[in-house]
């Protein structure tokens, strides 16, 4: 059976985030390079129909940070769920280069794992890491994201491939799930379909919500930022690790719902969500130790390396003056 | 010079009185209250749009604190407007935007409707070489050269020595469960990953995305549109790259880079609103007469709803489909013509003609 391949997150940094960082750096942080808590958000994967060729184009699997990333009272925009992150800003490019990235990454992965094992807290599963160096004089921002995802050994496999969710769920069932999530959107959720109307619950309730429910009526769902039909988005990876470690007895095979329908389908387009049955391999030995994690974002060249945002064309007063006609 | 001008504009906006009386049908301008009503309708009907507060210190007191401007993020833009090369043969492809009442004069022209990009330009997307420029000290030529459309200007090729040399391929070993960016194209599902489009189709698409904001301009008493773009690698676009997505008639003229009014430092591309009221007035006039006629017919007896009428009637009737009722207050007149709630829906259709390849007009799905 093919291995489940997860579409990695791509970072999307709104320019207003860099503006906010500039302000923060000058007025508050100054030379401090303490880690800060930041917020990002992601929403369901989108496709767009190319009117000229008729193809559907999948847009990126994005996690965005914007100007309210540093705000204490962060609210994700409508139809998006929040993700918390660790942000570390360096004062010089040398420090940025010399940063112990492995240690920083492992620290975040440890935090996720500890939260899973001690509080069964799923809200931290999409925690991310951002390191940056801001060259304020040149309006250049060097940055590198990491989205730690646990590596399952052996890897999860997919039975019968991913297919459209409405091939296994009726329109009414899809609509009921949609309406429930429209009231409170959750990054991860459970659905049981043995009643008249599907019921949705948060993922912490896995054991009691599915008690006595036949496996064919159980669904594990997540808000899927990927729009690629064959690749569920990155958040599923840690959700599977979470369920597998907390309920090893019942999670050898899971029915997964990749939820991509925050807007109900309008005329001409069907439901976009995907469904698949994933199976865990047999682990060599049972252990509570943290699995290894991967997830550094690749740069524009497709290599593991930092990205640079050059905002001089949009920020530098002299460049803007040239622009004015 | 530009700074002084901007200063002048902001003072002018500050001094100009807030429009109180609703006259959107007479001159196409709206009051802040109507802007909020139209915005409420837009966000209700199209949840991709949302209200934002912006920087509190920049809040306008004639708008509710939590409804300062509208925003939608990640609006896709599949092709460059500049790659839609305009030729005489395309003249026939022009489509008159008439909003119902066909056959009247001065409709405005939507030039790039559904026209395939020329294959030549697809392979070679509107690359215009930099204009050789002896007079680099500045002046008009200098300005134009630095903005050459699609050119490989200095600002597009990042200086290689400025990117820190810190690739760390040993940071993590390859992972079999991470989807490589090219796994999608082999599947037969007809959905193409945006990063793979050109490989898959031999047809160059560079999928950019835009954050689109709508503010209320107190001086012109119209909405004003703002654009922030990202390329396919989610790097912010430079002004000259943004101009590639503006139809040639408007780039550098009505579309300029200006400070975004609800942020202390952010700059964004904006369509200058000086002509908005006139265009909107014409569109609204035409739509209004259709809507009024429709409503008269509605009130004078049952009409067999043809598909055409159904589409037009949507703009005027409040509860055509039961749940279509907007959440905004309004009078209960039998014949009221087009309601101001639809102002922004119409406005977006107008903006779509200025930025033909940016899918700002999500309202076509209606």
XYZ file of C-alpha atoms in Angstrom:
691
model
C 0.000 0.000 0.000
C 1.248 3.487 -0.729
C 2.618 5.567 2.086
C 0.574 8.586 3.119
C 2.400 11.664 1.926
C 1.559 14.865 3.730
C 1.644 18.205 1.927
C 4.016 20.347 3.999
C 3.019 23.770 5.233
C 4.280 26.751 3.286
C 4.780 29.920 5.237
C 3.082 33.076 4.079
C 4.321 36.191 5.823
C 2.192 39.235 5.264
C 4.275 42.392 4.840
C 2.417 43.872 7.799
C 4.110 41.248 9.971
C 7.523 42.678 9.083
C 6.233 46.191 9.712
C 5.018 45.079 13.102
C 8.337 43.383 13.844
C 10.193 46.549 12.883
C 8.120 48.563 15.327
C 8.524 45.945 18.032
C 12.273 45.700 17.499
C 12.792 49.449 17.745
C 10.369 50.227 20.563
C 10.257 47.108 22.720
C 12.715 44.349 21.954
C 15.718 46.533 21.166
C 18.656 44.136 21.545
C 16.788 41.367 23.284
C 16.753 38.054 21.463
C 14.454 36.231 23.848
C 11.981 33.819 22.330
C 8.542 35.306 21.838
C 5.208 33.671 21.405
C 3.531 34.380 18.065
C 0.343 33.378 16.341
C -0.371 32.262 12.836
C -3.379 30.791 11.156
C -4.373 28.526 8.309
C -7.581 27.733 6.516
C -8.951 25.051 4.239
C -7.105 24.398 1.001
C -8.484 26.235 -1.987
C -8.578 25.391 -5.642
C -9.312 27.802 -8.409
C -10.639 26.979 -11.802
C -8.502 28.330 -14.607
C -11.149 29.770 -16.898
C -8.923 29.397 -19.914
C -7.941 25.772 -19.587
C -10.679 24.494 -17.306
C -8.149 22.934 -14.947
C -8.439 23.213 -11.235
C -5.352 24.782 -9.757
C -4.526 23.927 -6.161
C -3.335 26.877 -4.161
C -0.613 26.483 -1.561
C -0.873 24.786 1.797
C -0.245 28.044 3.608
C 0.261 29.021 7.210
C 0.078 32.799 7.447
C 1.423 35.244 9.976
C 0.166 38.814 9.892
C 0.351 42.023 11.833
C -1.592 40.654 14.797
C 0.897 37.783 15.211
C 2.403 39.363 18.337
C -0.944 40.367 19.807
C -1.917 38.823 23.116
C -5.553 38.549 22.103
C -5.188 36.838 18.803
C -8.266 35.893 16.825
C -7.940 33.859 13.684
C -9.806 35.333 10.721
C -13.125 33.776 9.730
C -12.793 30.243 8.349
C -9.262 29.910 9.710
C -7.855 28.224 12.790
C -5.034 29.591 14.931
C -1.595 28.059 15.355
C 0.861 29.171 17.988
C 4.540 29.504 17.357
C 7.863 30.332 18.864
C 9.625 33.328 17.384
C 13.277 34.119 17.837
C 14.794 37.235 16.362
C 18.565 37.618 16.102
C 20.456 40.872 16.185
C 23.060 40.065 13.566
C 23.203 37.935 10.510
C 26.117 36.045 12.057
C 24.039 35.076 15.068
C 21.220 34.069 12.773
C 23.545 31.823 10.798
C 25.166 30.379 13.894
C 21.894 29.599 15.673
C 21.634 26.050 16.936
C 18.697 25.148 14.757
C 18.579 21.523 15.782
C 18.262 22.463 19.440
C 15.549 25.035 18.759
C 13.624 22.600 16.616
C 13.890 19.793 19.152
C 12.722 22.106 21.906
C 9.506 22.884 20.039
C 8.981 19.234 19.146
C 9.528 18.300 22.815
C 6.948 20.880 23.880
C 4.388 19.431 21.499
C 5.091 15.908 22.640
C 5.008 16.794 26.326
C 1.660 18.539 25.912
C 0.290 15.502 24.127
C 1.490 13.041 26.731
C 0.669 15.024 29.869
C -2.495 17.046 29.097
C -3.742 15.356 25.951
C -3.874 18.884 24.603
C -4.366 18.880 20.834
C -4.289 22.671 20.482
C -0.496 22.669 20.456
C -0.141 20.074 17.701
C 0.331 22.718 15.032
C 3.012 24.633 16.923
C 5.672 26.127 14.689
C 9.065 27.806 14.932
C 10.232 30.972 13.220
C 13.743 32.346 13.387
C 14.559 35.675 11.811
C 17.070 38.424 11.364
C 15.768 41.847 10.411
C 18.090 44.155 8.513
C 16.113 47.282 9.294
C 18.353 49.642 7.373
C 17.955 47.736 4.131
C 14.369 46.635 4.742
C 15.438 43.003 4.375
C 14.145 40.207 6.529
C 15.815 36.804 6.662
C 13.663 34.104 8.095
C 13.205 30.391 8.379
C 10.110 28.510 9.422
C 9.867 25.018 10.848
C 6.641 23.067 11.264
C 7.576 20.043 13.387
C 5.765 16.917 12.264
C 6.332 13.561 13.941
C 7.666 10.721 11.857
C 5.662 7.530 12.221
C 7.734 4.384 12.053
C 6.676 2.458 10.106
C 4.872 5.088 8.052
C 1.101 5.366 7.713
C -0.283 3.730 4.628
C -3.406 4.518 2.670
C -5.871 1.840 1.665
C -7.772 2.303 -1.597
C -6.448 5.816 -2.116
C -7.929 9.177 -1.253
C -11.336 9.848 -2.688
C -13.988 12.541 -2.560
C -15.622 12.597 0.842
C -19.114 12.685 -0.626
C -18.570 9.200 -2.048
C -18.820 7.861 1.511
C -20.986 10.516 3.150
C -24.386 11.676 1.982
C -25.042 15.286 1.059
C -27.053 15.662 4.257
C -24.220 14.269 6.351
C -21.714 16.609 4.707
C -24.064 19.527 5.247
C -24.522 18.616 8.907
C -20.750 18.497 9.446
C -20.379 21.746 7.589
C -23.028 23.464 9.697
C -21.507 22.206 12.915
C -18.038 23.397 11.966
C -19.409 26.722 10.747
C -20.537 27.381 14.318
C -17.119 26.649 15.781
C -14.338 25.710 13.446
C -11.900 23.222 14.949
C -8.482 22.288 13.636
C -9.150 18.647 14.577
C -12.429 16.926 15.247
C -14.227 13.606 15.458
C -17.407 12.596 13.672
C -19.665 9.652 14.414
C -22.229 8.731 11.808
C -24.202 5.983 13.525
C -27.037 8.311 14.536
C -29.505 10.023 12.259
C -27.402 13.132 11.999
C -23.598 12.991 12.188
C -22.256 14.334 15.445
C -19.065 16.316 15.756
C -16.854 16.427 18.844
C -13.433 17.674 19.765
C -10.576 15.273 19.438
C -9.765 15.015 23.167
C -12.924 12.973 23.546
C -11.670 10.175 21.295
C -12.087 7.384 23.864
C -15.559 8.167 25.189
C -17.052 9.661 22.022
C -16.266 6.550 20.015
C -17.097 4.075 22.824
C -19.571 1.586 21.403
C -19.505 3.176 17.949
C -18.750 0.705 15.158
C -15.468 1.535 13.401
C -17.307 2.058 10.118
C -19.165 4.995 11.693
C -16.069 6.685 13.087
C -14.324 9.515 11.338
C -11.267 11.478 12.363
C -11.347 14.898 10.772
C -9.078 17.901 10.497
C -9.191 21.244 8.739
C -7.038 20.503 5.719
C -4.897 23.350 4.376
C -3.866 21.232 1.402
C -5.864 21.330 -1.804
C -3.981 18.556 -3.552
C -6.269 15.536 -3.969
C -3.693 12.880 -3.074
C -1.940 14.678 -0.257
C -3.549 15.501 3.050
C -2.118 18.579 4.730
C 0.626 18.640 7.343
C -1.655 18.928 10.440
C -2.876 15.347 9.916
C 0.603 14.102 10.642
C 0.658 15.207 14.266
C -2.999 14.346 14.736
C -2.267 10.740 13.778
C 0.745 10.690 16.097
C -1.450 12.075 18.865
C -4.193 9.478 18.472
C -1.748 6.640 17.958
C 0.136 7.375 21.153
C -2.893 8.035 23.339
C -5.140 5.209 22.116
C -2.841 2.584 20.637
C -5.457 -0.157 20.944
C -8.023 1.299 18.557
C -6.036 3.353 16.094
C -4.360 0.759 13.884
C -6.796 1.753 11.173
C -8.433 5.171 11.011
C -11.011 6.663 8.685
C -9.782 10.150 7.927
C -11.814 13.097 6.727
C -9.716 15.904 5.199
C -12.093 18.830 5.615
C -11.765 21.400 2.829
C -15.320 22.747 2.709
C -15.470 25.765 4.985
C -17.728 27.238 2.344
C -20.587 25.040 1.196
C -20.356 24.037 -2.449
C -22.103 26.377 -4.830
C -23.539 25.485 -8.168
C -21.133 23.718 -10.451
C -18.638 22.584 -7.853
C -18.950 19.596 -5.590
C -17.695 19.053 -2.084
C -13.936 19.314 -1.944
C -13.207 17.321 1.189
C -11.314 14.055 0.851
C -11.697 10.742 2.570
C -9.288 7.884 3.067
C -8.595 4.930 5.335
C -5.088 5.009 6.774
C -3.358 2.134 8.484
C -0.507 2.169 10.922
C 2.239 -0.368 10.591
C 3.222 -2.574 13.482
C 5.763 -0.765 15.623
C 8.893 -2.622 16.549
C 8.472 -1.862 20.222
C 6.055 0.142 22.269
C 7.615 3.293 23.618
C 6.576 6.626 25.041
C 9.682 8.355 23.764
C 9.141 11.235 21.390
C 9.303 10.143 17.767
C 11.723 12.041 15.601
C 10.296 15.063 13.827
C 10.864 16.815 10.520
C 9.567 20.033 9.054
C 12.077 22.765 8.218
C 10.698 24.715 5.353
C 12.624 24.694 2.105
C 13.563 27.940 0.474
C 12.745 29.224 -2.986
C 15.497 27.089 -4.511
C 14.011 23.980 -2.934
C 16.913 23.631 -0.505
C 16.879 23.584 3.241
C 17.787 27.173 3.853
C 16.379 30.522 4.963
C 14.208 32.766 2.879
C 14.545 36.470 2.478
C 11.784 39.050 2.190
C 13.042 42.193 0.528
C 10.613 44.941 1.346
C 12.803 47.792 0.172
C 10.665 48.358 -2.945
C 7.619 48.824 -0.724
C 9.210 50.455 2.321
C 12.292 52.426 1.360
C 11.245 56.082 1.064
C 13.804 56.793 -1.661
C 12.673 53.859 -3.778
C 9.049 54.879 -3.320
C 9.783 58.419 -4.361
C 11.189 57.059 -7.634
C 7.976 55.211 -8.146
C 5.753 58.236 -7.852
C 4.749 59.822 -11.114
C 7.435 65.967 -3.956
C 5.389 62.859 -3.643
C 5.600 63.070 0.128
C 4.235 66.591 0.084
C 1.439 65.456 -2.162
C 0.546 62.635 0.190
C 0.605 65.028 3.092
C -1.725 67.309 1.206
C -4.064 64.440 0.432
C -4.265 63.358 4.026
C -4.984 66.911 5.195
C -7.571 67.287 2.479
C -9.232 64.086 3.534
C -9.182 65.192 7.157
C -10.792 68.538 6.371
C -13.424 67.350 3.977
C -16.767 66.857 5.662
C -18.278 63.433 6.157
C -20.987 62.813 3.613
C -24.256 62.485 5.483
C -26.988 62.443 2.912
C -27.427 59.352 0.801
C -27.212 60.139 -2.863
C -25.612 57.065 -4.269
C -28.049 56.851 -7.153
C -27.537 60.471 -8.194
C -23.758 60.679 -8.173
C -22.396 57.257 -7.279
C -20.971 58.347 -3.938
C -21.886 56.760 -0.635
C -21.899 57.771 3.003
C -19.829 55.928 5.625
C -23.062 54.387 6.913
C -23.818 53.075 3.454
C -20.263 51.787 3.163
C -20.790 49.834 6.371
C -24.160 48.542 5.164
C -22.712 47.476 1.836
C -19.733 45.934 3.617
C -22.000 44.033 5.984
C -23.835 42.638 3.017
C -20.621 41.681 1.248
C -19.214 39.860 4.283
C -22.548 38.161 4.888
C -22.954 36.994 1.336
C -19.294 36.251 0.638
C -17.559 35.127 3.815
C -14.141 35.450 2.143
C -14.512 39.142 2.948
C -14.122 40.277 6.525
C -14.047 43.549 8.431
C -10.789 44.652 10.034
C -9.997 47.212 12.692
C -6.560 48.159 11.451
C -4.173 50.235 13.518
C -6.293 51.803 16.311
C -4.353 55.056 16.094
C -5.377 55.323 12.446
C -9.038 54.560 13.029
C -11.531 56.840 11.309
C -14.166 58.043 13.743
C -16.959 58.106 11.155
C -16.695 54.309 10.834
C -17.355 51.778 13.613
C -14.128 50.876 15.414
C -14.312 47.242 14.372
C -15.413 47.977 10.802
C -12.696 50.203 9.447
C -11.958 48.373 6.244
C -12.711 45.144 4.397
C -10.146 42.543 3.533
C -9.932 39.255 1.680
C -6.691 37.319 1.569
C -5.098 34.939 -0.859
C -7.022 36.036 -3.930
C -5.497 34.047 -6.795
C -4.085 35.609 -9.911
C -3.191 32.966 -12.468
C -1.741 35.064 -15.269
C -0.215 38.441 -15.812
C -2.416 41.069 -17.378
C 0.608 42.101 -19.424
C 0.771 38.629 -20.972
C -2.679 39.184 -22.386
C -1.280 41.003 -25.365
C -3.894 43.104 -26.973
C -4.230 42.792 -30.739
C -6.782 43.938 -33.272
C -8.160 40.448 -33.573
C -9.136 40.694 -29.969
C -11.329 43.656 -30.601
C -14.214 41.327 -31.240
C -13.544 39.544 -28.015
C -14.400 42.672 -26.128
C -17.413 42.275 -24.059
C -19.636 45.133 -23.113
C -20.479 45.157 -19.481
C -24.023 46.254 -19.516
C -25.617 44.921 -16.339
C -28.910 44.128 -17.879
C -30.036 47.013 -19.958
C -28.481 46.143 -23.274
C -28.287 48.451 -26.227
C -27.542 51.742 -24.573
C -24.537 53.867 -25.215
C -21.510 54.288 -23.038
C -21.252 50.901 -21.581
C -17.820 50.219 -20.381
C -15.626 47.762 -22.045
C -14.218 44.669 -20.461
C -11.263 44.011 -22.655
C -9.638 40.870 -21.452
C -12.606 38.615 -20.995
C -11.831 34.971 -21.451
C -9.087 35.524 -23.946
C -6.406 32.883 -24.023
C -2.922 34.195 -23.564
C -0.943 34.094 -26.768
C 1.301 31.107 -26.926
C 4.215 33.301 -27.746
C 3.641 35.326 -24.691
C 3.092 32.247 -22.612
C 6.535 31.008 -23.428
C 7.939 34.447 -23.047
C 5.731 36.222 -20.596
C 5.814 39.768 -21.656
C 9.501 40.248 -21.098
C 10.457 43.675 -22.154
C 14.116 44.398 -21.913
C 15.228 47.284 -19.852
C 15.313 50.440 -21.812
C 18.956 51.372 -22.355
C 19.343 54.415 -20.270
C 22.257 56.790 -20.427
C 20.586 59.320 -18.295
C 20.536 57.162 -15.211
C 20.535 60.110 -12.898
C 16.777 60.011 -12.849
C 14.043 61.741 -14.701
C 11.282 60.066 -16.583
C 13.387 57.587 -18.514
C 15.105 56.439 -15.388
C 11.811 55.892 -13.685
C 10.367 53.933 -16.548
C 13.425 51.758 -16.966
C 13.363 50.758 -13.368
C 9.755 49.762 -13.711
C 10.037 47.858 -16.968
C 7.251 45.361 -17.033
C 8.324 41.797 -16.512
C 11.902 42.740 -17.053
C 14.677 41.120 -15.181
C 15.242 44.257 -13.214
C 17.760 44.310 -10.448
C 15.069 43.998 -7.851
C 13.765 40.725 -9.185
C 16.965 38.769 -9.137
C 17.978 38.660 -5.546
C 21.575 39.504 -4.990
C 23.136 36.154 -4.499
C 25.742 37.374 -2.097
C 23.060 38.822 0.117
C 21.346 35.550 0.816
C 23.136 34.020 3.723
C 25.027 30.969 2.658
C 23.547 28.568 5.135
C 21.960 25.704 3.358
C 21.859 22.882 5.770
C 20.824 19.803 3.924
C 21.991 17.675 6.809
C 19.476 19.388 9.077
C 17.024 16.619 8.490
C 17.187 13.431 6.532
C 14.831 12.895 3.648
C 11.405 11.837 4.785
C 9.305 9.437 2.799
C 6.052 10.768 4.183
C 6.623 14.367 3.114
C 4.923 15.079 -0.159
C 7.375 16.335 -2.715
C 6.000 19.270 -4.648
C 5.740 17.260 -7.830
C 3.718 14.314 -6.613
C 0.461 15.870 -7.617
C 0.885 16.095 -11.331
C 0.966 12.356 -11.914
C -2.495 11.869 -10.542
C -5.471 11.728 -12.798
C -7.743 13.922 -10.770
C -7.445 17.030 -12.871
C -6.240 19.232 -10.067
C -2.850 20.727 -10.592
C -0.566 21.921 -7.867
C 0.107 25.580 -8.411
C 3.866 25.160 -8.246
C 3.766 22.539 -10.964
C 1.487 24.164 -13.443
C 4.027 25.078 -16.035
C 5.607 21.649 -16.033
C 2.280 19.946 -16.346
C 0.801 22.090 -19.040
C 3.663 23.620 -20.936
C 1.632 26.728 -20.445
C 3.269 29.213 -18.203
C 1.203 30.109 -15.239
C 2.637 31.871 -12.273
C 0.046 31.720 -9.604
C 0.286 34.817 -7.512
C -1.989 35.643 -4.662
C -3.220 39.011 -3.493
C -4.531 40.427 -0.273
C -7.236 42.864 -1.297
C -8.475 45.616 0.999
C -11.371 48.025 0.542
C -11.277 51.258 2.514
C -13.652 54.199 2.535
C -12.207 57.349 1.032
C -13.785 60.287 2.771
C -12.679 62.860 0.214
C -14.000 61.039 -2.840
C -16.823 59.463 -0.847
C -16.287 56.129 -2.535
C -14.677 52.845 -1.612
C -11.037 52.507 -2.513
C -9.236 49.294 -3.347
C -5.758 48.276 -2.134
C -3.600 45.382 -3.292
C -0.732 43.519 -1.658
C 0.716 40.739 -3.766
C 2.784 37.605 -3.285
C 4.523 35.548 -5.934
C 4.323 31.775 -6.251
C 6.981 31.459 -3.539
C 4.950 33.763 -1.325
C 7.547 36.511 -1.533
C 5.977 39.978 -1.468
C 5.713 41.505 -4.917
C 7.533 44.678 -5.841
C 5.567 47.597 -7.271
C 6.681 46.807 -10.821
C 5.549 43.216 -10.427
C 2.160 44.359 -9.203
C 1.792 46.577 -12.255
C 2.043 43.432 -14.396
C -1.372 42.489 -13.071
C -2.966 45.814 -13.893
C -4.426 46.330 -17.320
C -2.128 48.473 -19.437
C -4.638 51.311 -19.566
C -4.435 51.770 -15.837
C -0.908 50.839 -14.741
C 1.117 53.860 -13.601
C -1.903 56.095 -14.152
C -4.786 55.221 -11.930
C -2.901 52.543 -10.029
C -0.134 53.801 -7.777
C 1.688 52.785 -4.618
C 0.405 54.711 -1.627
C 0.592 54.454 2.160
C -2.237 52.264 3.379
C -4.440 54.504 5.525
C -5.067 52.013 8.327
C -1.453 51.187 9.041
C 1.416 53.272 10.287
C 3.919 52.176 7.676
C 2.425 49.738 5.189
C 2.479 50.638 1.506
C 0.111 49.056 -0.982
C -0.943 49.455 -4.582
C -4.168 51.358 -4.909
C -6.593 52.279 -7.639
C -7.056 56.009 -7.413
C -10.701 56.722 -6.652
C -11.136 59.978 -8.572
C -13.197 58.328 -11.310
C -14.994 55.776 -9.171
C -18.078 57.868 -8.477
C -18.697 58.592 -12.162
C -18.362 55.000 -13.255
C -20.426 53.732 -10.369
C -23.120 56.295 -11.089
C -23.468 55.081 -14.659
C -23.578 51.432 -13.706
C -26.020 52.043 -10.891
C -28.314 54.173 -13.054
C -28.555 51.441 -15.599
C -29.018 48.670 -13.101
C -31.505 50.692 -11.138
C -33.880 51.197 -14.037
C -33.853 47.469 -14.685
C -34.415 46.715 -11.062
C -37.261 49.213 -10.741
C -38.949 47.829 -13.825
C -38.526 44.374 -12.426
C -39.990 45.316 -9.095
C -42.948 47.021 -10.731
C -43.636 43.879 -12.657
C -43.263 41.849 -9.513
C -45.764 43.936 -7.593
C -48.258 44.086 -10.448
C -48.687 40.389 -10.733
C -46.992 37.044 -10.887
C -44.217 36.747 -13.386
C -42.962 33.535 -14.810
C -39.370 33.811 -13.770
C -37.221 33.303 -16.819
C -33.612 32.642 -16.059
C -32.694 36.078 -17.255
C -35.100 37.851 -15.018
C -34.104 35.784 -12.089
C -30.555 36.915 -12.433
C -31.422 40.562 -12.720
C -34.005 40.500 -10.019
C -31.440 39.401 -7.508
C -30.057 42.878 -7.233
C -33.340 44.415 -6.317
C -35.401 41.987 -4.379
C -34.676 41.396 -0.802
C -35.866 37.908 -0.192
C -35.880 36.231 -3.539
C -34.628 32.971 -2.165
C -35.651 33.174 1.461
C -32.172 33.009 2.918
C -30.882 35.700 0.626
C -32.192 38.333 2.998
C -29.333 40.616 3.903
C -28.802 41.336 7.554
C -28.800 45.038 7.017
C -31.472 47.501 7.948
C -33.469 48.962 5.119
C -36.777 50.453 4.214
C -39.666 48.260 3.241
C -40.740 50.147 0.137
C -42.328 48.145 -2.587
C -40.327 49.839 -5.283
C -37.009 51.078 -4.116
C -34.678 50.280 -6.958
C -31.226 48.956 -6.360
C -30.323 48.883 -2.721
C -27.104 50.427 -1.528
C -26.099 47.096 -0.024
C -25.148 45.936 -3.472
C -22.814 48.862 -4.009
C -19.678 46.912 -3.162
C -20.729 43.897 -5.209
C -21.017 46.183 -8.209
C -17.834 47.972 -7.246
C -15.883 44.708 -7.345
C -17.112 44.003 -10.849
C -15.800 47.400 -11.859
C -12.437 46.760 -10.167
C -12.194 43.414 -11.948
C -11.951 45.284 -15.240
C -8.902 47.195 -13.997
C -7.129 44.102 -12.687
C -8.457 41.496 -15.131
C -6.404 38.544 -13.950
C -6.907 38.978 -10.205
C -10.028 37.103 -9.196
C -11.388 39.867 -6.947
C -14.902 39.331 -8.153
C -15.983 36.256 -6.283
C -19.541 37.367 -6.842
C -19.855 35.730 -10.256
C -20.812 32.562 -8.440
C -24.136 34.128 -7.562
